[in-house]
């Protein structure tokens, strides 16, 4: 029996207690391992998901939206605009994902140390990365996913399966802008199609009978319901790309703000710790909006700094 084997207390209460302790711990371990594999190891899962979502959206756009718009005699350039933006976005994606973000190695660490000055707050002189065993240049950080130090480290992007650093920050910004523009173009063409369908059907000036049998003028909820019943896949895709455009648009604005102020995501997050105490931290890397934006696409080198 459980008592003879040394199990303490009431066995009727003990077994449920053991199960309640063991099962959550096992689930917690499984969850932690899954999250670690997703976000802390290099994986192509999000790249595949990214490509699959684009394929699904453009498959629906080509199969239905493009055909209906062509029948309604939409301008060809307007219909081809999403494809042109998609081609540019895929080019930026390949460049961003395959580019060296600015890896700090033992051979170039001494040179990279001279590129940016240490601010003495976020970046201290003389610190050595315990993993890479190299001196950490200012504005660099060790990426636990790529297992290397990255110069002017911004963040690790799972969607491109690469770090964003000094050498691919400009391409990443173009990637975000082109992705937002692509989603916005698909949303605009799709919305124009549905609007044209409503105008041609003359349903906007019609009426309907409500649940009480009273005649009511057609409103927006009725029109949305009518479109969803008539074109369910198109309406669902439109809602998805509108949401995507808003989310990406917000992220693009944030990324542009960082670029214009010469900050990285890593530096912005660290500077939030000081809150309303600006005397403790000041961004010493900002050189004005134009020069800051230029630095994103043409990162400084040691030779340029010596010339200055």
PDB file of C-alpha atoms in Angstrom:
ATOM      1  CA  UNK A   1       0.000   0.000   0.000  1.00  0.00           C
ATOM      2  CA  UNK A   2       1.139   3.639  -0.314  1.00  0.00           C
ATOM      3  CA  UNK A   3       1.478   3.927   3.483  1.00  0.00           C
ATOM      4  CA  UNK A   4       3.695   0.836   3.632  1.00  0.00           C
ATOM      5  CA  UNK A   5       5.921   2.345   0.931  1.00  0.00           C
ATOM      6  CA  UNK A   6       6.430   5.479   2.993  1.00  0.00           C
ATOM      7  CA  UNK A   7       3.840   7.814   1.458  1.00  0.00           C
ATOM      8  CA  UNK A   8       2.902  10.408   4.097  1.00  0.00           C
ATOM      9  CA  UNK A   9      -0.592  11.612   5.026  1.00  0.00           C
ATOM     10  CA  UNK A  10      -3.925  10.679   3.592  1.00  0.00           C
ATOM     11  CA  UNK A  11      -3.495   8.783   0.345  1.00  0.00           C
ATOM     12  CA  UNK A  12      -6.863   9.974  -0.975  1.00  0.00           C
ATOM     13  CA  UNK A  13      -5.568  13.553  -0.880  1.00  0.00           C
ATOM     14  CA  UNK A  14      -1.981  12.771  -1.739  1.00  0.00           C
ATOM     15  CA  UNK A  15      -2.413  11.369  -5.259  1.00  0.00           C
ATOM     16  CA  UNK A  16      -4.412  14.367  -6.567  1.00  0.00           C
ATOM     17  CA  UNK A  17      -1.831  16.662  -5.015  1.00  0.00           C
ATOM     18  CA  UNK A  18       0.961  14.795  -6.759  1.00  0.00           C
ATOM     19  CA  UNK A  19      -0.879  14.984 -10.081  1.00  0.00           C
ATOM     20  CA  UNK A  20      -1.584  18.692  -9.631  1.00  0.00           C
ATOM     21  CA  UNK A  21       2.125  19.299  -9.027  1.00  0.00           C
ATOM     22  CA  UNK A  22       3.546  16.997 -11.700  1.00  0.00           C
ATOM     23  CA  UNK A  23       1.256  17.839 -14.632  1.00  0.00           C
ATOM     24  CA  UNK A  24       1.670  21.648 -14.518  1.00  0.00           C
ATOM     25  CA  UNK A  25       5.424  21.258 -14.173  1.00  0.00           C
ATOM     26  CA  UNK A  26       5.529  18.988 -17.194  1.00  0.00           C
ATOM     27  CA  UNK A  27       3.367  21.389 -19.193  1.00  0.00           C
ATOM     28  CA  UNK A  28       5.544  24.258 -18.076  1.00  0.00           C
ATOM     29  CA  UNK A  29       8.685  22.467 -19.206  1.00  0.00           C
ATOM     30  CA  UNK A  30       7.146  21.614 -22.577  1.00  0.00           C
ATOM     31  CA  UNK A  31       6.002  25.218 -23.027  1.00  0.00           C
ATOM     32  CA  UNK A  32       9.405  26.588 -22.086  1.00  0.00           C
ATOM     33  CA  UNK A  33      11.151  24.231 -24.493  1.00  0.00           C
ATOM     34  CA  UNK A  34       8.745  25.145 -27.292  1.00  0.00           C
ATOM     35  CA  UNK A  35       9.192  28.883 -26.700  1.00  0.00           C
ATOM     36  CA  UNK A  36      12.950  28.439 -26.503  1.00  0.00           C
ATOM     37  CA  UNK A  37      13.028  26.618 -29.833  1.00  0.00           C
ATOM     38  CA  UNK A  38      10.816  29.306 -31.397  1.00  0.00           C
ATOM     39  CA  UNK A  39      12.508  32.449 -30.127  1.00  0.00           C
ATOM     40  CA  UNK A  40      15.970  31.487 -28.842  1.00  0.00           C
ATOM     41  CA  UNK A  41      17.291  29.273 -31.625  1.00  0.00           C
ATOM     42  CA  UNK A  42      17.642  29.982 -35.317  1.00  0.00           C
ATOM     43  CA  UNK A  43      14.602  28.536 -37.049  1.00  0.00           C
ATOM     44  CA  UNK A  44      12.955  28.916 -40.449  1.00  0.00           C
ATOM     45  CA  UNK A  45       9.466  28.419 -38.988  1.00  0.00           C
ATOM     46  CA  UNK A  46       8.530  32.097 -39.022  1.00  0.00           C
ATOM     47  CA  UNK A  47      10.059  32.533 -42.472  1.00  0.00           C
ATOM     48  CA  UNK A  48       7.858  29.717 -43.774  1.00  0.00           C
ATOM     49  CA  UNK A  49       4.845  31.229 -42.002  1.00  0.00           C
ATOM     50  CA  UNK A  50       5.656  34.622 -43.479  1.00  0.00           C
ATOM     51  CA  UNK A  51       5.867  33.223 -47.016  1.00  0.00           C
ATOM     52  CA  UNK A  52       2.700  31.152 -46.499  1.00  0.00           C
ATOM     53  CA  UNK A  53       0.695  34.201 -45.420  1.00  0.00           C
ATOM     54  CA  UNK A  54       1.906  36.188 -48.418  1.00  0.00           C
ATOM     55  CA  UNK A  55       1.094  33.270 -50.725  1.00  0.00           C
ATOM     56  CA  UNK A  56      -2.417  32.969 -49.255  1.00  0.00           C
ATOM     57  CA  UNK A  57      -3.133  36.694 -49.593  1.00  0.00           C
ATOM     58  CA  UNK A  58      -1.803  36.982 -53.143  1.00  0.00           C
ATOM     59  CA  UNK A  59      -3.443  33.724 -54.135  1.00  0.00           C
ATOM     60  CA  UNK A  60      -6.830  35.131 -53.138  1.00  0.00           C
ATOM     61  CA  UNK A  61      -5.979  38.495 -54.687  1.00  0.00           C
ATOM     62  CA  UNK A  62      -5.035  36.889 -58.009  1.00  0.00           C
ATOM     63  CA  UNK A  63      -7.808  34.297 -58.062  1.00  0.00           C
ATOM     64  CA  UNK A  64     -10.732  36.611 -57.285  1.00  0.00           C
ATOM     65  CA  UNK A  65      -9.884  40.291 -56.767  1.00  0.00           C
ATOM     66  CA  UNK A  66      -7.717  40.680 -59.874  1.00  0.00           C
ATOM     67  CA  UNK A  67     -10.247  38.840 -62.058  1.00  0.00           C
ATOM     68  CA  UNK A  68     -13.247  40.833 -60.838  1.00  0.00           C
ATOM     69  CA  UNK A  69     -11.341  44.115 -61.145  1.00  0.00           C
ATOM     70  CA  UNK A  70     -10.277  43.223 -64.654  1.00  0.00           C
ATOM     71  CA  UNK A  71     -13.901  42.554 -65.606  1.00  0.00           C
ATOM     72  CA  UNK A  72     -14.872  45.921 -64.100  1.00  0.00           C
ATOM     73  CA  UNK A  73     -12.137  47.567 -66.230  1.00  0.00           C
ATOM     74  CA  UNK A  74      -9.879  48.773 -63.428  1.00  0.00           C
ATOM     75  CA  UNK A  75      -6.650  50.385 -64.600  1.00  0.00           C
ATOM     76  CA  UNK A  76      -3.993  47.735 -65.219  1.00  0.00           C
ATOM     77  CA  UNK A  77      -1.255  49.672 -63.411  1.00  0.00           C
ATOM     78  CA  UNK A  78      -3.408  49.805 -60.278  1.00  0.00           C
ATOM     79  CA  UNK A  79      -3.919  46.041 -60.409  1.00  0.00           C
ATOM     80  CA  UNK A  80      -0.209  45.353 -60.952  1.00  0.00           C
ATOM     81  CA  UNK A  81       0.965  47.713 -58.185  1.00  0.00           C
ATOM     82  CA  UNK A  82       0.702  45.077 -55.398  1.00  0.00           C
ATOM     83  CA  UNK A  83       2.821  42.667 -57.470  1.00  0.00           C
ATOM     84  CA  UNK A  84       5.496  45.301 -58.064  1.00  0.00           C
ATOM     85  CA  UNK A  85       5.622  46.124 -54.354  1.00  0.00           C
ATOM     86  CA  UNK A  86       5.752  42.407 -53.556  1.00  0.00           C
ATOM     87  CA  UNK A  87       8.771  41.956 -55.839  1.00  0.00           C
ATOM     88  CA  UNK A  88      10.593  44.800 -54.078  1.00  0.00           C
ATOM     89  CA  UNK A  89       9.625  43.406 -50.681  1.00  0.00           C
ATOM     90  CA  UNK A  90      10.935  39.942 -51.517  1.00  0.00           C
ATOM     91  CA  UNK A  91      14.201  41.471 -52.722  1.00  0.00           C
ATOM     92  CA  UNK A  92      14.623  43.399 -49.450  1.00  0.00           C
ATOM     93  CA  UNK A  93      13.689  40.260 -47.512  1.00  0.00           C
ATOM     94  CA  UNK A  94      16.397  38.185 -49.210  1.00  0.00           C
ATOM     95  CA  UNK A  95      19.023  40.893 -48.710  1.00  0.00           C
ATOM     96  CA  UNK A  96      18.083  41.397 -45.065  1.00  0.00           C
ATOM     97  CA  UNK A  97      17.945  37.715 -44.183  1.00  0.00           C
ATOM     98  CA  UNK A  98      21.196  36.747 -45.940  1.00  0.00           C
ATOM     99  CA  UNK A  99      23.271  39.820 -45.103  1.00  0.00           C
ATOM    100  CA  UNK A 100      25.926  39.889 -42.407  1.00  0.00           C
ATOM    101  CA  UNK A 101      24.387  42.219 -39.764  1.00  0.00           C
ATOM    102  CA  UNK A 102      27.827  43.301 -38.569  1.00  0.00           C
ATOM    103  CA  UNK A 103      29.323  40.398 -36.655  1.00  0.00           C
ATOM    104  CA  UNK A 104      32.010  41.324 -34.151  1.00  0.00           C
ATOM    105  CA  UNK A 105      34.963  38.938 -34.352  1.00  0.00           C
ATOM    106  CA  UNK A 106      38.418  38.837 -32.845  1.00  0.00           C
ATOM    107  CA  UNK A 107      39.864  40.111 -36.122  1.00  0.00           C
ATOM    108  CA  UNK A 108      37.670  43.212 -36.431  1.00  0.00           C
ATOM    109  CA  UNK A 109      36.826  43.986 -32.776  1.00  0.00           C
ATOM    110  CA  UNK A 110      39.725  46.419 -32.361  1.00  0.00           C
ATOM    111  CA  UNK A 111      38.622  48.362 -35.450  1.00  0.00           C
ATOM    112  CA  UNK A 112      34.935  48.434 -34.523  1.00  0.00           C
ATOM    113  CA  UNK A 113      35.742  49.788 -31.061  1.00  0.00           C
ATOM    114  CA  UNK A 114      36.886  53.003 -32.777  1.00  0.00           C
ATOM    115  CA  UNK A 115      33.670  53.561 -34.746  1.00  0.00           C
ATOM    116  CA  UNK A 116      31.379  54.769 -31.947  1.00  0.00           C
ATOM    117  CA  UNK A 117      32.243  56.502 -28.685  1.00  0.00           C
ATOM    118  CA  UNK A 118      31.211  54.985 -25.351  1.00  0.00           C
ATOM    119  CA  UNK A 119      28.490  57.008 -23.620  1.00  0.00           C
ATOM    120  CA  UNK A 120      29.438  55.702 -20.184  1.00  0.00           C
ATOM    121  CA  UNK A 121      25.823  54.856 -19.360  1.00  0.00           C
ATOM    122  CA  UNK A 122      24.490  52.213 -21.733  1.00  0.00           C
ATOM    123  CA  UNK A 123      27.910  51.253 -23.050  1.00  0.00           C
ATOM    124  CA  UNK A 124      31.017  51.031 -20.903  1.00  0.00           C
ATOM    125  CA  UNK A 125      34.580  50.861 -22.182  1.00  0.00           C
ATOM    126  CA  UNK A 126      36.630  47.737 -21.531  1.00  0.00           C
ATOM    127  CA  UNK A 127      33.797  45.222 -21.215  1.00  0.00           C
ATOM    128  CA  UNK A 128      34.477  41.790 -22.692  1.00  0.00           C
ATOM    129  CA  UNK A 129      31.776  39.475 -23.982  1.00  0.00           C
ATOM    130  CA  UNK A 130      32.001  36.310 -21.864  1.00  0.00           C
ATOM    131  CA  UNK A 131      30.784  34.157 -24.765  1.00  0.00           C
ATOM    132  CA  UNK A 132      32.763  35.598 -27.683  1.00  0.00           C
ATOM    133  CA  UNK A 133      35.733  36.643 -25.488  1.00  0.00           C
ATOM    134  CA  UNK A 134      36.166  39.900 -27.447  1.00  0.00           C
ATOM    135  CA  UNK A 135      35.983  43.503 -26.306  1.00  0.00           C
ATOM    136  CA  UNK A 136      32.484  44.833 -26.866  1.00  0.00           C
ATOM    137  CA  UNK A 137      32.346  47.917 -29.133  1.00  0.00           C
ATOM    138  CA  UNK A 138      29.906  50.674 -28.217  1.00  0.00           C
ATOM    139  CA  UNK A 139      26.342  49.999 -29.418  1.00  0.00           C
ATOM    140  CA  UNK A 140      27.022  46.273 -29.764  1.00  0.00           C
ATOM    141  CA  UNK A 141      25.270  43.390 -28.030  1.00  0.00           C
ATOM    142  CA  UNK A 142      25.599  39.620 -27.889  1.00  0.00           C
ATOM    143  CA  UNK A 143      22.684  37.841 -29.585  1.00  0.00           C
ATOM    144  CA  UNK A 144      21.819  34.622 -27.785  1.00  0.00           C
ATOM    145  CA  UNK A 145      19.997  33.348 -30.893  1.00  0.00           C
ATOM    146  CA  UNK A 146      22.810  33.840 -33.400  1.00  0.00           C
ATOM    147  CA  UNK A 147      25.417  33.257 -30.657  1.00  0.00           C
ATOM    148  CA  UNK A 148      27.551  36.159 -31.740  1.00  0.00           C
ATOM    149  CA  UNK A 149      28.080  39.848 -30.958  1.00  0.00           C
ATOM    150  CA  UNK A 150      26.528  42.276 -33.441  1.00  0.00           C
ATOM    151  CA  UNK A 151      27.757  45.815 -34.060  1.00  0.00           C
ATOM    152  CA  UNK A 152      25.064  48.478 -33.606  1.00  0.00           C
ATOM    153  CA  UNK A 153      22.689  45.729 -32.523  1.00  0.00           C
ATOM    154  CA  UNK A 154      19.016  46.580 -32.977  1.00  0.00           C
ATOM    155  CA  UNK A 155      17.156  43.315 -32.384  1.00  0.00           C
ATOM    156  CA  UNK A 156      16.877  39.747 -33.619  1.00  0.00           C
ATOM    157  CA  UNK A 157      14.013  39.442 -36.113  1.00  0.00           C
ATOM    158  CA  UNK A 158      12.444  35.987 -36.294  1.00  0.00           C
ATOM    159  CA  UNK A 159      10.589  36.914 -39.494  1.00  0.00           C
ATOM    160  CA  UNK A 160      13.843  37.264 -41.450  1.00  0.00           C
ATOM    161  CA  UNK A 161      15.715  34.742 -39.259  1.00  0.00           C
ATOM    162  CA  UNK A 162      18.604  37.136 -38.763  1.00  0.00           C
ATOM    163  CA  UNK A 163      19.877  39.897 -36.518  1.00  0.00           C
ATOM    164  CA  UNK A 164      19.363  43.518 -37.455  1.00  0.00           C
ATOM    165  CA  UNK A 165      22.630  45.408 -37.074  1.00  0.00           C
ATOM    166  CA  UNK A 166      24.832  48.057 -38.632  1.00  0.00           C
ATOM    167  CA  UNK A 167      25.129  46.414 -42.042  1.00  0.00           C
ATOM    168  CA  UNK A 168      21.487  45.503 -42.712  1.00  0.00           C
ATOM    169  CA  UNK A 169      19.491  48.105 -40.738  1.00  0.00           C
ATOM    170  CA  UNK A 170      18.809  50.152 -43.881  1.00  0.00           C
ATOM    171  CA  UNK A 171      17.579  47.149 -45.852  1.00  0.00           C
ATOM    172  CA  UNK A 172      15.386  46.133 -42.914  1.00  0.00           C
ATOM    173  CA  UNK A 173      13.782  49.573 -42.889  1.00  0.00           C
ATOM    174  CA  UNK A 174      13.088  49.270 -46.641  1.00  0.00           C
ATOM    175  CA  UNK A 175      11.706  45.788 -46.002  1.00  0.00           C
ATOM    176  CA  UNK A 176       9.238  47.167 -43.429  1.00  0.00           C
ATOM    177  CA  UNK A 177       8.196  50.055 -45.675  1.00  0.00           C
ATOM    178  CA  UNK A 178       7.690  47.818 -48.709  1.00  0.00           C
ATOM    179  CA  UNK A 179       5.756  45.246 -46.672  1.00  0.00           C
ATOM    180  CA  UNK A 180       3.450  47.936 -45.299  1.00  0.00           C
ATOM    181  CA  UNK A 181       2.980  49.434 -48.759  1.00  0.00           C
ATOM    182  CA  UNK A 182       2.211  45.992 -50.206  1.00  0.00           C
ATOM    183  CA  UNK A 183      -0.472  45.274 -47.608  1.00  0.00           C
ATOM    184  CA  UNK A 184      -1.894  48.775 -48.048  1.00  0.00           C
ATOM    185  CA  UNK A 185      -2.035  48.411 -51.846  1.00  0.00           C
ATOM    186  CA  UNK A 186      -3.851  45.066 -51.618  1.00  0.00           C
ATOM    187  CA  UNK A 187      -6.302  46.559 -49.102  1.00  0.00           C
ATOM    188  CA  UNK A 188      -6.917  49.630 -51.290  1.00  0.00           C
ATOM    189  CA  UNK A 189      -7.602  47.643 -54.467  1.00  0.00           C
ATOM    190  CA  UNK A 190      -9.835  45.176 -52.622  1.00  0.00           C
ATOM    191  CA  UNK A 191     -11.792  47.962 -50.919  1.00  0.00           C
ATOM    192  CA  UNK A 192     -12.204  49.718 -54.286  1.00  0.00           C
ATOM    193  CA  UNK A 193     -13.585  46.491 -55.776  1.00  0.00           C
ATOM    194  CA  UNK A 194     -16.157  45.993 -53.014  1.00  0.00           C
ATOM    195  CA  UNK A 195     -17.159  49.651 -53.175  1.00  0.00           C
ATOM    196  CA  UNK A 196     -17.649  49.401 -56.936  1.00  0.00           C
ATOM    197  CA  UNK A 197     -19.767  46.260 -56.495  1.00  0.00           C
ATOM    198  CA  UNK A 198     -22.018  48.083 -54.018  1.00  0.00           C
ATOM    199  CA  UNK A 199     -22.379  51.070 -56.345  1.00  0.00           C
ATOM    200  CA  UNK A 200     -23.271  48.907 -59.338  1.00  0.00           C
ATOM    201  CA  UNK A 201     -25.819  46.890 -57.353  1.00  0.00           C
ATOM    202  CA  UNK A 202     -27.503  50.109 -56.115  1.00  0.00           C
ATOM    203  CA  UNK A 203     -28.065  48.356 -52.784  1.00  0.00           C
ATOM    204  CA  UNK A 204     -26.890  51.386 -50.807  1.00  0.00           C
ATOM    205  CA  UNK A 205     -30.162  53.167 -51.549  1.00  0.00           C
ATOM    206  CA  UNK A 206     -32.340  50.179 -50.741  1.00  0.00           C
ATOM    207  CA  UNK A 207     -34.295  49.120 -47.664  1.00  0.00           C
ATOM    208  CA  UNK A 208     -34.865  45.898 -45.734  1.00  0.00           C
ATOM    209  CA  UNK A 209     -37.320  44.442 -43.199  1.00  0.00           C
ATOM    210  CA  UNK A 210     -36.030  44.027 -39.662  1.00  0.00           C
ATOM    211  CA  UNK A 211     -37.053  41.347 -37.148  1.00  0.00           C
ATOM    212  CA  UNK A 212     -40.223  43.284 -36.260  1.00  0.00           C
ATOM    213  CA  UNK A 213     -41.233  43.518 -39.921  1.00  0.00           C
ATOM    214  CA  UNK A 214     -40.508  47.230 -40.164  1.00  0.00           C
ATOM    215  CA  UNK A 215     -38.807  48.704 -43.203  1.00  0.00           C
ATOM    216  CA  UNK A 216     -35.357  50.092 -42.435  1.00  0.00           C
ATOM    217  CA  UNK A 217     -32.839  51.913 -44.653  1.00  0.00           C
ATOM    218  CA  UNK A 218     -29.672  50.000 -45.498  1.00  0.00           C
ATOM    219  CA  UNK A 219     -26.790  50.827 -43.157  1.00  0.00           C
ATOM    220  CA  UNK A 220     -23.130  49.902 -42.872  1.00  0.00           C
ATOM    221  CA  UNK A 221     -23.735  46.717 -40.779  1.00  0.00           C
ATOM    222  CA  UNK A 222     -26.167  45.444 -43.410  1.00  0.00           C
ATOM    223  CA  UNK A 223     -23.728  46.231 -46.240  1.00  0.00           C
ATOM    224  CA  UNK A 224     -20.860  44.454 -44.464  1.00  0.00           C
ATOM    225  CA  UNK A 225     -23.065  41.414 -43.818  1.00  0.00           C
ATOM    226  CA  UNK A 226     -24.213  41.396 -47.451  1.00  0.00           C
ATOM    227  CA  UNK A 227     -20.625  41.563 -48.736  1.00  0.00           C
ATOM    228  CA  UNK A 228     -19.473  38.866 -46.328  1.00  0.00           C
ATOM    229  CA  UNK A 229     -22.234  36.510 -47.494  1.00  0.00           C
ATOM    230  CA  UNK A 230     -21.517  37.289 -51.154  1.00  0.00           C
ATOM    231  CA  UNK A 231     -17.694  37.422 -51.086  1.00  0.00           C
ATOM    232  CA  UNK A 232     -16.658  35.727 -47.806  1.00  0.00           C
ATOM    233  CA  UNK A 233     -13.013  35.076 -48.711  1.00  0.00           C
ATOM    234  CA  UNK A 234     -12.473  38.556 -50.134  1.00  0.00           C
ATOM    235  CA  UNK A 235     -13.981  40.277 -47.072  1.00  0.00           C
ATOM    236  CA  UNK A 236     -11.957  38.098 -44.715  1.00  0.00           C
ATOM    237  CA  UNK A 237      -8.770  38.866 -46.642  1.00  0.00           C
ATOM    238  CA  UNK A 238      -9.585  42.582 -46.616  1.00  0.00           C
ATOM    239  CA  UNK A 239     -10.018  42.575 -42.849  1.00  0.00           C
ATOM    240  CA  UNK A 240      -6.712  40.744 -42.432  1.00  0.00           C
ATOM    241  CA  UNK A 241      -4.688  43.074 -44.678  1.00  0.00           C
ATOM    242  CA  UNK A 242      -6.243  46.194 -43.091  1.00  0.00           C
ATOM    243  CA  UNK A 243      -5.229  44.935 -39.644  1.00  0.00           C
ATOM    244  CA  UNK A 244      -1.790  44.037 -41.003  1.00  0.00           C
ATOM    245  CA  UNK A 245      -1.403  47.486 -42.559  1.00  0.00           C
ATOM    246  CA  UNK A 246      -2.257  49.199 -39.273  1.00  0.00           C
ATOM    247  CA  UNK A 247       0.140  47.034 -37.243  1.00  0.00           C
ATOM    248  CA  UNK A 248       2.969  47.344 -39.750  1.00  0.00           C
ATOM    249  CA  UNK A 249       2.294  51.050 -40.154  1.00  0.00           C
ATOM    250  CA  UNK A 250       2.706  51.589 -36.436  1.00  0.00           C
ATOM    251  CA  UNK A 251       5.921  49.594 -36.398  1.00  0.00           C
ATOM    252  CA  UNK A 252       7.214  51.509 -39.429  1.00  0.00           C
ATOM    253  CA  UNK A 253       6.576  54.817 -37.665  1.00  0.00           C
ATOM    254  CA  UNK A 254       8.476  53.562 -34.636  1.00  0.00           C
ATOM    255  CA  UNK A 255      11.369  52.337 -36.795  1.00  0.00           C
ATOM    256  CA  UNK A 256      11.504  55.665 -38.657  1.00  0.00           C
ATOM    257  CA  UNK A 257      11.571  57.487 -35.336  1.00  0.00           C
ATOM    258  CA  UNK A 258      14.530  55.367 -34.226  1.00  0.00           C
ATOM    259  CA  UNK A 259      16.314  55.959 -37.532  1.00  0.00           C
ATOM    260  CA  UNK A 260      15.767  59.728 -37.457  1.00  0.00           C
ATOM    261  CA  UNK A 261      17.015  59.956 -33.867  1.00  0.00           C
ATOM    262  CA  UNK A 262      19.893  57.496 -34.422  1.00  0.00           C
ATOM    263  CA  UNK A 263      18.738  54.962 -31.850  1.00  0.00           C
ATOM    264  CA  UNK A 264      18.419  51.217 -31.920  1.00  0.00           C
ATOM    265  CA  UNK A 265      15.586  49.192 -30.432  1.00  0.00           C
ATOM    266  CA  UNK A 266      18.033  47.830 -27.866  1.00  0.00           C
ATOM    267  CA  UNK A 267      19.137  51.351 -26.871  1.00  0.00           C
ATOM    268  CA  UNK A 268      15.565  52.678 -26.760  1.00  0.00           C
ATOM    269  CA  UNK A 269      14.457  49.856 -24.444  1.00  0.00           C
ATOM    270  CA  UNK A 270      17.454  50.366 -22.157  1.00  0.00           C
ATOM    271  CA  UNK A 271      16.950  54.140 -22.027  1.00  0.00           C
ATOM    272  CA  UNK A 272      13.360  53.620 -20.777  1.00  0.00           C
ATOM    273  CA  UNK A 273      14.835  52.530 -17.449  1.00  0.00           C
ATOM    274  CA  UNK A 274      15.779  56.129 -16.701  1.00  0.00           C
ATOM    275  CA  UNK A 275      12.225  57.360 -17.232  1.00  0.00           C
ATOM    276  CA  UNK A 276      11.919  61.078 -16.463  1.00  0.00           C
ATOM    277  CA  UNK A 277      15.575  61.406 -15.463  1.00  0.00           C
ATOM    278  CA  UNK A 278      17.163  62.696 -18.710  1.00  0.00           C
ATOM    279  CA  UNK A 279      20.261  63.941 -16.883  1.00  0.00           C
ATOM    280  CA  UNK A 280      21.322  60.335 -16.366  1.00  0.00           C
ATOM    281  CA  UNK A 281      21.166  59.431 -20.056  1.00  0.00           C
ATOM    282  CA  UNK A 282      21.607  61.443 -23.245  1.00  0.00           C
ATOM    283  CA  UNK A 283      21.751  60.106 -26.772  1.00  0.00           C
ATOM    284  CA  UNK A 284      25.210  61.140 -27.938  1.00  0.00           C
ATOM    285  CA  UNK A 285      24.893  59.444 -31.335  1.00  0.00           C
ATOM    286  CA  UNK A 286      22.273  61.735 -32.908  1.00  0.00           C
ATOM    287  CA  UNK A 287      23.702  64.084 -35.565  1.00  0.00           C
ATOM    288  CA  UNK A 288      20.515  65.554 -36.988  1.00  0.00           C
ATOM    289  CA  UNK A 289      17.696  63.828 -38.870  1.00  0.00           C
ATOM    290  CA  UNK A 290      19.300  63.828 -42.329  1.00  0.00           C
ATOM    291  CA  UNK A 291      22.699  62.587 -41.165  1.00  0.00           C
ATOM    292  CA  UNK A 292      21.043  60.028 -38.885  1.00  0.00           C
ATOM    293  CA  UNK A 293      19.004  58.643 -41.774  1.00  0.00           C
ATOM    294  CA  UNK A 294      22.064  58.640 -44.010  1.00  0.00           C
ATOM    295  CA  UNK A 295      23.981  56.638 -41.403  1.00  0.00           C
ATOM    296  CA  UNK A 296      21.346  53.880 -41.516  1.00  0.00           C
ATOM    297  CA  UNK A 297      22.030  53.227 -45.204  1.00  0.00           C
ATOM    298  CA  UNK A 298      25.710  54.086 -45.117  1.00  0.00           C
ATOM    299  CA  UNK A 299      27.087  53.003 -41.721  1.00  0.00           C
ATOM    300  CA  UNK A 300      30.285  54.763 -40.632  1.00  0.00           C
ATOM    301  CA  UNK A 301      33.653  53.055 -40.844  1.00  0.00           C
ATOM    302  CA  UNK A 302      36.866  53.610 -38.950  1.00  0.00           C
ATOM    303  CA  UNK A 303      38.402  55.478 -41.895  1.00  0.00           C
ATOM    304  CA  UNK A 304      35.470  57.886 -42.071  1.00  0.00           C
ATOM    305  CA  UNK A 305      35.760  58.629 -38.369  1.00  0.00           C
ATOM    306  CA  UNK A 306      39.496  59.314 -38.700  1.00  0.00           C
ATOM    307  CA  UNK A 307      38.839  61.750 -41.565  1.00  0.00           C
ATOM    308  CA  UNK A 308      36.420  63.656 -39.333  1.00  0.00           C
TER     309      UNK A 308
END
